[in-house]
Coordinates of C-alpha atoms in Angstrom, one line a residue:
M1 CA 215.7 65.2 -101.4
R2 CA 216.8 68.5 -101.2
L3 CA 214.9 71.8 -99.6
R4 CA 214.5 73.3 -102.6
A5 CA 212.1 70.2 -103.8
L6 CA 209.6 70.6 -101.4
L7 CA 208.4 74.3 -101.7
E8 CA 208.4 73.1 -105.6
T9 CA 205.7 70.8 -104.7
D10 CA 202.3 72.9 -105.5
A11 CA 200.3 70.5 -103.0
L12 CA 202.4 71.3 -100.1
G13 CA 201.2 74.6 -99.8
L14 CA 204.5 75.6 -99.0
K15 CA 205.9 79.3 -97.8
L16 CA 209.0 80.5 -97.6
L17 CA 209.7 82.9 -94.7
G18 CA 213.8 83.4 -94.3
G19 CA 216.8 80.6 -95.9
E20 CA 216.3 81.9 -98.9
D21 CA 220.2 80.4 -100.2
E22 CA 219.7 77.2 -97.6
L23 CA 217.6 75.8 -100.0
D24 CA 220.3 72.6 -101.9
R25 CA 220.2 71.1 -98.1
T26 CA 219.6 68.0 -97.7
V27 CA 216.3 66.8 -96.1
R28 CA 217.1 63.5 -94.7
G29 CA 213.5 62.9 -92.8
V30 CA 211.1 64.1 -91.3
M31 CA 209.5 65.0 -87.2
T32 CA 207.0 66.7 -86.0
T33 CA 206.9 67.7 -82.8
D34 CA 205.4 70.2 -79.8
L35 CA 208.4 69.5 -77.0
R36 CA 210.7 72.2 -76.2
D37 CA 213.7 70.2 -76.8
P38 CA 212.8 67.7 -79.2
S39 CA 217.4 67.3 -79.3
R40 CA 216.9 64.0 -77.9
Y41 CA 214.9 62.4 -81.0
L42 CA 216.9 64.8 -83.7
S43 CA 219.3 63.0 -85.3
G44 CA 220.7 65.4 -87.1
G45 CA 219.0 66.8 -91.6
E46 CA 215.4 66.5 -90.4
L47 CA 212.7 68.7 -91.7
V48 CA 210.8 70.2 -88.1
L49 CA 207.2 69.8 -88.5
T50 CA 205.7 72.1 -85.5
G51 CA 202.8 73.5 -84.4
L52 CA 204.1 76.1 -82.1
A53 CA 202.4 74.7 -78.9
W54 CA 206.0 75.1 -77.0
R55 CA 205.8 78.9 -77.5
R56 CA 204.7 80.7 -74.5
D57 CA 205.5 84.1 -74.9
A58 CA 208.6 85.6 -77.3
G59 CA 211.3 84.7 -75.3
D60 CA 210.6 80.8 -76.1
S61 CA 211.8 81.5 -80.0
E62 CA 215.6 81.8 -79.6
P63 CA 216.2 78.3 -76.9
F64 CA 213.9 76.4 -79.8
V65 CA 215.4 77.1 -83.0
R66 CA 219.7 77.3 -81.5
I67 CA 218.4 73.6 -80.3
L68 CA 217.3 73.0 -83.4
V69 CA 220.9 73.9 -84.8
Q70 CA 223.0 71.9 -82.8
A71 CA 220.8 68.5 -83.9
G72 CA 221.6 69.6 -87.6
V73 CA 218.4 70.4 -88.1
T74 CA 218.1 71.2 -92.2
A75 CA 214.4 73.1 -91.5
L76 CA 212.1 74.3 -89.6
A77 CA 208.4 74.0 -90.6
A78 CA 205.7 75.7 -89.3
G79 CA 201.7 75.7 -88.8
E80 CA 199.6 78.4 -89.0
A81 CA 196.7 76.7 -87.8
E82 CA 197.2 77.4 -84.0
L83 CA 198.8 80.9 -84.5
G84 CA 197.2 82.4 -87.8
D85 CA 200.7 83.7 -88.4
V86 CA 204.1 82.4 -87.5
P87 CA 205.5 85.1 -84.8
E88 CA 208.4 87.2 -86.2
D89 CA 210.8 86.7 -83.1
L90 CA 210.7 82.8 -85.1
V91 CA 211.6 84.2 -88.0
A92 CA 214.2 86.6 -86.5
A93 CA 215.7 83.9 -84.2
C94 CA 215.9 81.5 -87.4
A95 CA 217.1 84.1 -89.4
R96 CA 219.8 84.7 -87.0
H97 CA 221.3 80.8 -86.7
R98 CA 220.1 80.5 -90.7
L99 CA 218.1 77.7 -90.2
P100 CA 215.8 78.1 -93.5
L101 CA 211.9 78.4 -91.8
L102 CA 208.4 77.6 -94.5
A103 CA 205.4 78.4 -92.9
V104 CA 202.6 75.3 -93.5
H105 CA 198.8 76.5 -94.5
E106 CA 196.2 76.0 -92.0
S107 CA 194.1 73.8 -94.8
V108 CA 197.4 71.3 -95.6
A109 CA 197.7 68.2 -92.7
F110 CA 201.5 67.8 -91.5
A111 CA 200.9 64.4 -92.4
T112 CA 201.1 65.3 -95.9
I113 CA 203.9 66.5 -95.4
T114 CA 205.6 63.6 -93.7
E115 CA 204.2 61.2 -96.3
H116 CA 205.5 63.1 -99.3
V117 CA 209.0 63.0 -97.3
V118 CA 209.3 59.6 -96.3
R119 CA 208.0 58.5 -99.8
Q120 CA 210.6 60.6 -102.0
V121 CA 213.8 59.8 -98.8
S122 CA 212.9 56.1 -99.2
G123 CA 213.6 56.7 -103.0
E124 CA 211.4 54.7 -105.8
R125 CA 209.5 51.9 -104.6
A126 CA 208.1 49.2 -105.6
G127 CA 203.9 49.7 -107.2
D128 CA 201.8 48.8 -103.9
L129 CA 203.8 50.7 -102.2
A130 CA 202.7 53.2 -103.8
A131 CA 199.2 52.6 -104.1
V132 CA 199.3 52.4 -100.1
V133 CA 201.1 55.1 -99.0
D134 CA 199.0 56.9 -101.6
R135 CA 195.5 55.6 -100.1
H136 CA 196.2 56.2 -96.4
R137 CA 198.0 59.4 -97.0
R138 CA 193.5 60.0 -99.0
M139 CA 192.2 58.7 -95.0
M140 CA 195.0 60.6 -93.0
T141 CA 193.3 64.3 -94.8
S142 CA 190.2 63.5 -93.9
G143 CA 190.4 63.5 -90.5
P144 CA 193.1 64.7 -87.6
A145 CA 194.7 61.2 -86.8
G146 CA 193.7 59.6 -90.3
G147 CA 192.1 56.9 -88.1
G148 CA 195.7 55.7 -86.6
P149 CA 197.6 52.1 -87.3
D150 CA 194.9 50.6 -87.8
V151 CA 194.3 52.6 -91.5
V152 CA 197.7 52.0 -92.7
L153 CA 197.1 48.1 -91.0
D154 CA 194.1 47.3 -93.3
L155 CA 196.3 48.4 -95.8
L156 CA 198.8 46.1 -96.3
G157 CA 195.3 43.7 -95.4
S158 CA 193.6 44.7 -98.4
D159 CA 196.2 44.9 -100.9
L160 CA 198.9 43.1 -100.4
D161 CA 197.0 40.5 -98.6
L162 CA 199.4 40.8 -95.4
R163 CA 198.4 40.1 -91.5
A164 CA 199.7 42.6 -89.6
W165 CA 199.4 44.1 -86.2
V166 CA 201.5 46.8 -84.7
L167 CA 202.7 45.9 -80.5
S168 CA 204.1 47.7 -77.9
P169 CA 207.7 46.6 -75.9
T170 CA 205.2 45.2 -73.6
G171 CA 203.5 43.2 -76.1
R172 CA 200.0 45.6 -75.8
L173 CA 198.3 45.0 -78.8
I174 CA 197.9 48.6 -80.2
A175 CA 196.3 47.5 -83.7
G176 CA 195.7 45.5 -86.0
S177 CA 193.8 44.6 -89.2
K178 CA 190.2 43.8 -90.0
T179 CA 191.4 42.0 -91.9
A180 CA 194.4 40.0 -90.1
G181 CA 191.4 38.1 -88.0
A182 CA 191.0 37.4 -84.4
A183 CA 193.6 40.2 -82.0
L184 CA 196.7 37.6 -81.3
P185 CA 196.5 35.9 -77.9
A186 CA 197.8 37.8 -74.5
E187 CA 200.9 35.5 -74.1
V188 CA 201.6 35.8 -78.4
C189 CA 201.9 39.0 -77.9
A190 CA 204.1 38.9 -75.2
R191 CA 206.1 36.3 -76.4
L192 CA 207.0 38.9 -80.2
A193 CA 207.6 41.6 -78.5
G194 CA 210.0 39.8 -75.4
E195 CA 211.9 38.3 -79.0
H196 CA 211.9 41.6 -80.5
L197 CA 214.2 43.0 -77.8
T198 CA 215.8 40.9 -77.0
A199 CA 216.8 40.6 -81.1
T200 CA 217.8 44.5 -80.8
R201 CA 219.3 44.7 -77.5
T202 CA 221.9 42.1 -79.0
G203 CA 222.0 44.7 -81.9
R204 CA 220.6 41.7 -84.6
R205 CA 219.3 43.9 -88.2
G206 CA 215.5 43.8 -88.1
P207 CA 213.6 42.2 -89.2
H208 CA 213.8 40.1 -87.1
R209 CA 212.7 36.4 -87.8
V210 CA 210.4 35.0 -85.3
V211 CA 208.7 31.3 -85.3
L212 CA 205.9 29.8 -83.1
G213 CA 204.2 26.7 -83.4
A214 CA 203.5 26.3 -87.0
T215 CA 203.8 30.3 -87.8
T216 CA 206.1 32.5 -88.4
Y217 CA 206.4 36.5 -88.2
S218 CA 208.2 39.3 -89.3
L219 CA 209.3 41.7 -86.7
F220 CA 209.9 45.6 -88.1
P221 CA 211.1 48.5 -85.5
V222 CA 209.0 51.8 -85.5
R223 CA 210.7 54.0 -85.0
S224 CA 210.2 58.1 -84.2
T225 CA 209.7 59.2 -87.4
G226 CA 213.5 60.1 -88.9
R227 CA 215.1 58.3 -86.4
P228 CA 217.9 56.7 -87.9
P229 CA 219.5 53.5 -86.0
Q230 CA 221.5 54.2 -82.7
P231 CA 224.2 54.0 -81.3
A232 CA 225.0 50.4 -79.3
R233 CA 224.4 52.7 -76.0
D234 CA 220.8 54.3 -77.2
V235 CA 219.8 51.0 -78.9
R236 CA 218.9 49.3 -75.7
E237 CA 217.2 52.6 -74.7
S238 CA 215.5 52.8 -77.3
A239 CA 213.5 49.3 -78.0
L240 CA 211.8 49.1 -74.3
S241 CA 210.2 52.6 -75.3
D242 CA 209.5 51.7 -79.3
W243 CA 206.4 50.1 -80.5
L244 CA 206.9 47.4 -83.3
L245 CA 205.1 45.7 -86.7
A246 CA 204.9 42.1 -86.4
V247 CA 203.9 40.9 -89.6
E248 CA 202.8 37.0 -90.7
A249 CA 205.5 36.4 -93.2
D250 CA 208.6 35.5 -93.7
A251 CA 210.4 38.5 -94.7
G252 CA 214.0 36.3 -95.3
D253 CA 212.0 35.1 -98.7
W254 CA 210.8 39.2 -100.2
A255 CA 212.4 40.7 -102.6
E256 CA 214.2 43.9 -101.7
E257 CA 211.3 46.4 -102.7
R258 CA 209.1 44.1 -100.7
L259 CA 211.0 45.2 -97.7
D260 CA 211.5 48.9 -98.1
L261 CA 207.2 48.6 -98.5
L262 CA 207.8 47.3 -95.4
H263 CA 210.0 49.7 -93.9
G264 CA 208.3 52.6 -95.2
V265 CA 205.2 51.9 -93.5
T266 CA 206.2 51.9 -90.1
Q267 CA 207.1 54.8 -90.9
L268 CA 203.4 56.1 -91.2
I269 CA 202.4 54.1 -88.1
A270 CA 205.3 56.5 -86.4
V271 CA 203.8 59.4 -87.2
E272 CA 201.0 58.3 -84.3
R273 CA 203.0 57.4 -82.2
D274 CA 204.5 60.9 -82.4
R275 CA 201.1 62.3 -81.4
R276 CA 200.6 59.8 -79.1
D277 CA 203.6 61.0 -77.9
A278 CA 203.4 64.5 -78.2
A279 CA 199.9 64.1 -76.7
R280 CA 201.3 63.0 -73.5
T281 CA 203.5 66.2 -72.6
V282 CA 200.9 68.4 -70.9
R283 CA 200.1 65.4 -68.2
R284 CA 204.4 65.0 -68.3
R285 CA 204.5 68.8 -67.2
L286 CA 202.2 68.8 -65.0
A287 CA 203.3 65.3 -63.3
Q288 CA 206.5 67.2 -63.0
E289 CA 205.2 70.7 -61.9
V290 CA 203.2 68.5 -58.6
L291 CA 206.6 66.3 -57.9
E292 CA 208.4 70.0 -58.0
L293 CA 206.2 71.0 -55.8
V294 CA 206.0 67.9 -53.8
Q295 CA 210.3 67.7 -53.5
A296 CA 210.1 71.9 -52.4
G297 CA 209.0 71.4 -49.3
A298 CA 205.6 73.6 -51.1
A299 CA 203.0 74.3 -49.2
P300 CA 200.2 71.6 -49.4
G301 CA 197.6 74.3 -50.7
E302 CA 200.0 74.9 -52.9
I303 CA 200.2 71.6 -54.2
A304 CA 196.4 71.0 -53.7
A305 CA 195.9 73.7 -56.0
R306 CA 198.2 71.9 -59.1
L307 CA 196.5 68.8 -58.5
R308 CA 193.1 70.5 -58.9
V309 CA 194.5 71.8 -62.3
A310 CA 195.5 68.0 -62.9
A311 CA 192.5 66.0 -62.2
P312 CA 190.1 67.1 -64.9
V313 CA 193.1 66.2 -67.6
L314 CA 193.4 63.2 -66.2
L315 CA 189.9 62.6 -65.2
P316 CA 188.2 64.3 -67.6
G317 CA 184.2 64.4 -66.8
L318 CA 184.5 62.6 -63.0
G319 CA 184.0 66.7 -62.1
A320 CA 185.3 65.0 -57.7
A321 CA 188.5 65.1 -56.3
P322 CA 189.8 62.4 -57.3
H323 CA 192.8 60.1 -54.6
W324 CA 195.9 59.5 -55.2
Q325 CA 199.2 57.1 -55.8
V326 CA 202.7 57.4 -56.3
V327 CA 204.6 55.0 -58.0
V328 CA 207.7 55.4 -58.7
A329 CA 210.7 53.1 -61.6
R330 CA 214.1 52.9 -62.3
V331 CA 215.6 51.0 -64.5
D332 CA 219.5 50.3 -63.7
W333 CA 222.1 49.3 -66.9
Y334 CA 225.3 46.4 -65.5
G335 CA 228.6 48.2 -65.5
E336 CA 227.8 52.0 -65.9
E337 CA 226.2 55.4 -64.9
S338 CA 223.8 56.7 -67.4
E339 CA 220.2 59.4 -66.6
A340 CA 218.0 55.9 -67.7
G341 CA 215.3 58.9 -66.2
P342 CA 213.5 58.8 -69.4
V343 CA 213.2 55.5 -70.6
A344 CA 211.7 54.4 -67.6
Q345 CA 209.4 56.9 -68.0
A346 CA 208.6 55.3 -71.5
L347 CA 208.0 51.8 -69.8
L348 CA 206.4 53.2 -66.5
E349 CA 204.1 54.9 -69.1
E350 CA 203.3 51.8 -70.6
I351 CA 202.9 49.3 -67.7
L352 CA 200.2 51.5 -66.2
V353 CA 197.7 51.6 -69.8
D354 CA 194.1 49.2 -67.9
P355 CA 194.3 46.8 -70.3
A356 CA 190.4 47.4 -70.0
S357 CA 190.7 50.8 -71.6
A358 CA 188.5 51.6 -74.6
G359 CA 189.3 55.0 -76.5
P360 CA 192.2 55.9 -79.1
D361 CA 194.5 56.4 -76.3
P362 CA 194.4 54.6 -73.4
S363 CA 197.5 56.1 -71.4
D364 CA 195.4 59.6 -70.8
R365 CA 194.8 59.2 -67.6
I366 CA 198.5 58.9 -66.5
A367 CA 200.7 62.0 -65.5
V368 CA 204.7 59.9 -65.4
A369 CA 207.4 63.2 -64.5
H370 CA 211.2 62.2 -64.8
T371 CA 214.4 61.9 -62.6
G372 CA 217.7 62.4 -63.2
E373 CA 217.6 58.6 -62.2
E374 CA 213.7 57.6 -61.6
A375 CA 210.1 57.6 -63.3
I376 CA 207.6 58.9 -60.7
A377 CA 203.6 58.4 -61.6
L378 CA 200.6 60.3 -59.9
V379 CA 198.2 57.8 -60.8
P380 CA 194.9 59.3 -59.8
L381 CA 192.2 56.8 -58.8
P382 CA 188.4 57.5 -59.6
A383 CA 186.5 58.3 -55.4
V384 CA 184.4 55.6 -56.0
T385 CA 187.2 53.1 -56.7
A386 CA 189.3 54.9 -54.0
E387 CA 186.7 55.2 -51.3
H388 CA 187.5 51.2 -50.6
D389 CA 190.6 50.5 -49.2
G390 CA 192.1 48.0 -48.4
P391 CA 194.5 45.5 -50.9
G392 CA 192.3 45.8 -54.0
A393 CA 192.3 49.8 -53.9
G394 CA 194.5 51.3 -56.7
V395 CA 197.2 50.0 -58.8
L396 CA 199.1 46.7 -57.2
A397 CA 202.3 46.3 -57.3
D398 CA 201.8 42.7 -58.7
A399 CA 199.7 43.3 -60.8
L400 CA 201.8 45.6 -63.3
L401 CA 204.3 43.2 -63.8
E402 CA 201.7 40.0 -64.5
S403 CA 201.6 41.1 -68.5
V404 CA 205.2 42.2 -68.9
R405 CA 207.4 40.4 -66.9
D406 CA 208.5 37.9 -69.1
P407 CA 208.8 40.9 -72.7
L408 CA 211.0 43.4 -70.2
A409 CA 212.9 40.3 -68.5
A410 CA 213.6 39.4 -72.5
G411 CA 214.9 43.0 -73.7
L412 CA 216.7 43.4 -70.0
D413 CA 218.6 40.2 -70.2
G414 CA 221.9 40.8 -69.2
D415 CA 221.9 44.2 -69.5
G416 CA 220.1 45.7 -66.6
R417 CA 216.6 45.4 -64.5
L418 CA 213.9 47.9 -63.8
T419 CA 212.1 48.1 -60.5
L420 CA 209.3 49.6 -59.0
G421 CA 207.7 50.7 -56.3
V422 CA 203.9 51.5 -55.0
S423 CA 202.6 53.1 -53.0
A424 CA 199.1 53.1 -51.0
A425 CA 196.3 55.5 -51.8
V426 CA 196.4 58.6 -50.1
H427 CA 193.9 61.5 -50.0
S428 CA 195.0 64.9 -50.2
A429 CA 197.9 66.7 -50.9
E430 CA 199.2 66.4 -47.6
G431 CA 199.7 62.6 -47.8
L432 CA 201.4 63.0 -51.9
R433 CA 205.3 63.5 -49.9
G434 CA 204.7 60.2 -47.6
A435 CA 203.5 58.4 -50.6
L436 CA 206.4 59.1 -52.6
E437 CA 208.8 59.0 -49.9
E438 CA 206.9 55.4 -49.9
A439 CA 207.3 54.6 -53.0
R440 CA 210.7 54.9 -53.4
H441 CA 211.1 52.6 -50.2
A442 CA 208.5 50.1 -52.2
R443 CA 210.8 50.3 -54.7
R444 CA 213.9 49.4 -52.4
V445 CA 213.3 46.7 -51.5
A446 CA 212.3 45.6 -54.7
A447 CA 216.3 46.2 -55.6
A448 CA 216.9 44.1 -53.0
R449 CA 215.3 40.7 -54.9
P450 CA 216.3 39.0 -58.1
G451 CA 215.1 38.5 -61.2
R452 CA 215.2 41.5 -64.1
V453 CA 212.2 43.1 -63.2
C454 CA 210.7 43.8 -59.4
A455 CA 208.0 45.4 -57.8
A456 CA 206.7 46.2 -54.3
G457 CA 204.1 47.6 -53.0
H458 CA 203.3 49.6 -49.6
Q459 CA 201.8 46.5 -48.1
E460 CA 205.1 44.7 -47.6
L461 CA 206.9 47.9 -45.9
A462 CA 205.9 46.8 -42.2
S463 CA 207.2 48.7 -39.4
H464 CA 209.5 46.0 -37.7
V465 CA 211.9 47.5 -40.9
L466 CA 212.2 50.3 -38.5
L467 CA 214.4 48.1 -36.0
L468 CA 216.5 46.5 -38.2
P469 CA 220.0 48.1 -38.3
F470 CA 220.7 48.5 -42.2
V471 CA 217.6 50.5 -43.0
P472 CA 218.6 53.9 -44.1
D473 CA 218.3 57.0 -42.7
D474 CA 216.1 58.1 -45.3
V475 CA 213.8 55.5 -44.8
R476 CA 213.3 56.0 -41.3
R477 CA 212.4 59.6 -41.8
A478 CA 210.4 58.5 -44.7
F479 CA 208.6 57.1 -42.1
T480 CA 207.8 59.4 -39.9
A481 CA 207.3 61.9 -42.2
R482 CA 204.4 59.8 -43.6
L483 CA 203.0 58.9 -40.0
L484 CA 203.1 62.5 -38.0
D485 CA 203.8 65.3 -41.4
P486 CA 200.0 65.3 -41.8
L487 CA 199.3 66.0 -37.9
R488 CA 202.2 68.8 -37.3
D489 CA 200.3 70.4 -40.4
Y490 CA 197.1 69.6 -39.1
D491 CA 198.2 72.1 -36.1
R492 CA 200.2 74.9 -38.0
R493 CA 197.0 75.3 -39.6
H494 CA 194.4 75.1 -36.3
R495 CA 196.5 75.1 -33.5
A496 CA 195.0 71.4 -32.6
E497 CA 197.8 70.8 -30.1
L498 CA 197.1 66.7 -32.5
I499 CA 200.9 66.0 -32.1
P500 CA 200.8 65.9 -27.5
T501 CA 197.8 64.9 -27.4
L502 CA 198.9 61.9 -29.2
E503 CA 202.0 61.1 -27.5
A504 CA 199.1 61.7 -23.5
F505 CA 196.9 58.9 -25.7
L506 CA 200.0 56.3 -26.1
D507 CA 201.5 57.5 -22.8
C508 CA 198.3 56.1 -21.1
D509 CA 198.2 52.6 -22.9
G510 CA 195.5 54.8 -25.2
S511 CA 193.0 55.1 -21.9
W512 CA 190.3 57.9 -22.3
T513 CA 190.1 58.8 -18.8
R514 CA 193.3 59.1 -17.8
C515 CA 195.1 61.3 -20.5
A516 CA 192.1 63.6 -20.4
T517 CA 192.8 63.7 -17.1
R518 CA 196.7 64.7 -18.1
L519 CA 195.3 67.3 -20.9
H520 CA 192.9 68.7 -19.2
L521 CA 190.4 68.1 -21.7
H522 CA 186.9 66.6 -22.0
V523 CA 186.8 63.4 -22.9
N524 CA 184.3 63.8 -26.1
T525 CA 186.9 66.4 -26.7
L526 CA 190.0 64.0 -26.4
R527 CA 187.4 61.4 -28.8
Y528 CA 187.4 64.5 -31.5
R529 CA 191.0 64.9 -31.4
V530 CA 191.8 61.1 -31.9
G531 CA 189.6 60.8 -34.4
R532 CA 191.0 64.0 -36.0
I533 CA 194.6 61.7 -36.1
E534 CA 193.6 58.6 -37.4
Q535 CA 191.4 60.2 -40.3
L536 CA 194.4 62.2 -41.2
T537 CA 196.4 59.6 -40.6
G538 CA 194.3 56.5 -42.4
R539 CA 195.3 54.7 -39.0
D540 CA 193.2 53.7 -36.3
L541 CA 194.3 53.8 -32.5
S542 CA 192.9 51.3 -31.3
R543 CA 195.0 48.7 -32.9
L544 CA 198.5 47.0 -31.6
E545 CA 200.3 47.9 -35.4
D546 CA 198.6 51.1 -35.5
K547 CA 199.7 52.0 -31.7
L548 CA 203.3 51.2 -32.2
D549 CA 203.6 53.0 -35.6
F550 CA 203.5 56.4 -34.2
F551 CA 205.6 55.0 -31.0
L552 CA 208.5 54.2 -32.9
A553 CA 207.2 57.8 -35.1
L554 CA 207.0 60.1 -32.6
R555 CA 210.4 58.2 -30.7
M556 CA 212.4 58.9 -33.7
S557 CA 210.8 62.3 -35.0

């Protein structure tokens, strides 16, 4: 459809702010985003809708517009709900780059524009598709979320007598119509997700037909709004992050009109998927900021301040500062080196969702950043959970993969593998550096095992591994840092001499009297210092294993 046709549609209430000479451009899709750099989701020809949440000051408009132009975007439509009027700096940037700019009145929902474009781009459909889209549009305009994908699936059931479900790539049930009856069993969801990943990875064109027992399912990919199929290498990455629509029917018997209908419905569901992805932006940014501070060796006080900002976002209403765990994930593709951090990030966000959590978005407690090769999750633990340190506290490596191993193994078969590492829970900002290194080493332990999908936890990092000559130097440094850095930091702030006290205590074989005499201290003072050492490190100096760990850490430091 032509851009001019959008402006001529009164119901959309669009106002042209610039680009009068470019109104004959073709709109081939639509995407809603508030990312500062949405280029990886763009393929050209889109109308981009934005609420301007990416804009912090006037200097942000120029790079944002330049990214859109380089991606071949047709036009930009900015909502007036956030700032009242579209900023002049954005108008000027669009004029410089000859990018048509439209204003979206605050009374018009982005979902209304999205569905209008989807209908027009998809061409004339059967009457039943028009009914579904029109009814869904009316429902969505009544509220900001429009009822989510459940509304669309209910319409499929009531209007077309189709039982359908939306699944994540790991087989998690995201939505199902009321007419579908009972939720799909978890094993069926996992099997369908695995079949979908296998078919997509091998380049088979959807919908994919799967027969389980006496039931036939047709699987449709749910891609980000307006995004066409990607080149070969990108297909296997997007397959690991895209949702899928499972319909209890054999689509091989359908006419083209019915297939068009379902493809249109997947685009409506993609609107909700894009909304949920946009909602993760703040949590991703928090994780990235904390990660950068930890890796840069920032002061614990600075890291602690950032954690205080993150805690109410990730654990709303809890008031008490939680403990934290770190989870590291990496996707390695066979035969090539590529920046797989984004796909690892999407997978880790999905894997960390608590299946028992309630609410419209069960990932609202997950903050995941990514580097070029790995994804790193900052997992908050409520104080009531973290008080009980031990095998059952926090996230456990084996439990993470229990329900997702089979579908992900099917999606990675022959192309790559996923490995995860999980740290122990830490009680303060001082422990995050050690937790990050511990999680990274645990992931390397997982990578040494066979299998497409593997994980290892901190419980598996026995101290005797440090005596083996093949252990890398960075692992030894990580072990030393985890044990001694909290003590060094405390000594630096309080001049407490915990490190010299620890060395003397070990040299005296744990004898309180001999150690107090050597350090010219009262025994009670020595007991206080040792107690502080145990509190900061979570170790017990009455245990032989912990004494040995400290001995090795001091010798290697």
